[in-house]
Amino acid sequence: MKERGIEKIGHIVAEWEAKGWLMPTGKEAVQRQLQREMAPLQMRSAYVAAIGIGAALLGVAILWVLTQAWYYVYPEVRMGAAVVLVLLGQGGIAAVMLQEKQGTERAEIMGMLQYCFCLAAVAMIAQTYYWGWSIMSYLLPCVVVSLPAIYLLRSVSGLILYDISVLWWTACGGTLQQAGGSVTVWVLLMLSLPFYYLLLHKGEEKRLAVFSWVTTITVFCAFALVSATTAYIPFLALAALAATIMLTGYTIDIRKAWGTPFRWCGRFAAIASLWLSCIPASWRGIADIQGFHWTATAVTAVLLAAMVGLFVKGVKQRLWSPLLYSIIPVVIAGETVLVRSGVYSSLPLWVSTLYLFIMGAWEVWQGVRQARRGHTLLGILVLIGLAGMVIEVRTVSPMTMVAAYILVFLAARQIAKKRRENSQKAVRHRHLRTHITVKSRPNSTGETVDGPTRDRMKRAENLPAWMEENGISASSLQEAMKDKAEQIKQTVTVIPRPQETSSFVPPVFKQPEDIPLPGEGIPAQQEIEIKDRGVSRSPWQAREKREKKDKKRVLSPWGTEERNKK
């Protein structure tokens, strides 16, 4: 644990140094300071783990002692202990709610403890007052009583214990002893579905992801346990359920984590139902029964209606993949009608095998085209499973499947070759031609064009082989370069010089008849010019005498002459 903490601190310090938050000289000092501060926390976590393990061992010892002396305890004492456990569980729930700690670690721990207290209290009551020695009669009250605590505490751990109890109850044959049969399982599972909307309203994405995985796996496990008690394999209901769950995942944003289990588990279940329909033994069971139970027919109809509604409402941009998977229940339903009508031909087997082959090729092509390793692996697994089924069951000739695989391989190779030739041709045309981009809006003076980044984005269209093998696509690389170019602060490197006003006067062009010939002129115009000039004078001519003006005498206010006169 100590080495792990030191390694984590080293990664944090290296990240800070890479971001420029730390100088290289202060890196070691900061790392030593963090190690000194984290040491008490590591010791505290070790003490907490030791205390938890010790408390668990002490509890096991107390339970062992109680089992040895349980029959000597009075019934009143047993009932008092059961009531105390129930009150402890309810008091813990009330304390967490009063502190407003719902959806925290404290709430998760309290949810588990409340469920354990409920199990112990029901066990005490069941042993004191007999109501049946079966495990089904013991688990069902615990499941019903512990369900409200999940909503009050927003406890995912309590939900996990609830789902485990439902699966345990189903595996022990609880559906065979209940009046509702398998409907009881689906009712119990549907009681936990509003918890999804509660977490979505609170915005707890991590708990939503855990809920999605746990609930999806629980639903398919419960379907498998219920199908084990039936006389036939209900792969039509499985296909409808899988398509509905997958389309539910497609209605969620592709970037959200809680939609992933719906999509992928739905894909696997739909392909599994189609694979089962390729086996002749599965159709014999459907042909031998007298008829389907009304509950199975009603559930299948509801799932098909929900599938159509989800497809119309949620699927907007991604069409082909949901459409191909949504056709699977329709194909199996048509085959079921043929088999129930007494048409014992190999047509359903051929149709299922062909459609399964199409689904495998589609997943491989989608994974290769979009550089998605998950889809590629799923397609390869589908093709391998189909080949194994054909070899084992011999629905069709194995040589037919080998020929089909060879054709798919040759087609994929030809497509890859064509794409490579097109990319090389595009590179040659790019070097031979000059492309001019005309923008509708000119760049502002405060922005500059990042030419090198644009060239790198063009060169990124043709990636090396090692990058394509590692799952790096040209589109993802171009998006990364665009983000990097947007993050770079654009500055003005060249300041334009202000334009000077020109003093150029354009010439005046006259008609040819207005221009006089050499030695000639227009007499009228010459006379007008002479009259306008007036009499010219020589600059050396004597000037005219100016008239003398009488000067007025002005007395100074400070003068004394006027005072003497007075």
Coordinates of C-alpha atoms in Angstrom, one line a residue, residues 292-302:
F292 CA -48.0 -20.7 -25.5
H293 CA -49.2 -19.4 -22.2
W294 CA -51.2 -16.2 -22.3
T295 CA -48.7 -14.4 -20.0
A296 CA -45.8 -15.3 -22.4
T297 CA -47.8 -14.0 -25.4
A298 CA -48.8 -10.8 -23.6
V299 CA -45.2 -10.1 -22.4
T300 CA -43.8 -10.7 -26.0
A301 CA -46.5 -8.4 -27.5
V302 CA -45.7 -5.6 -25.0

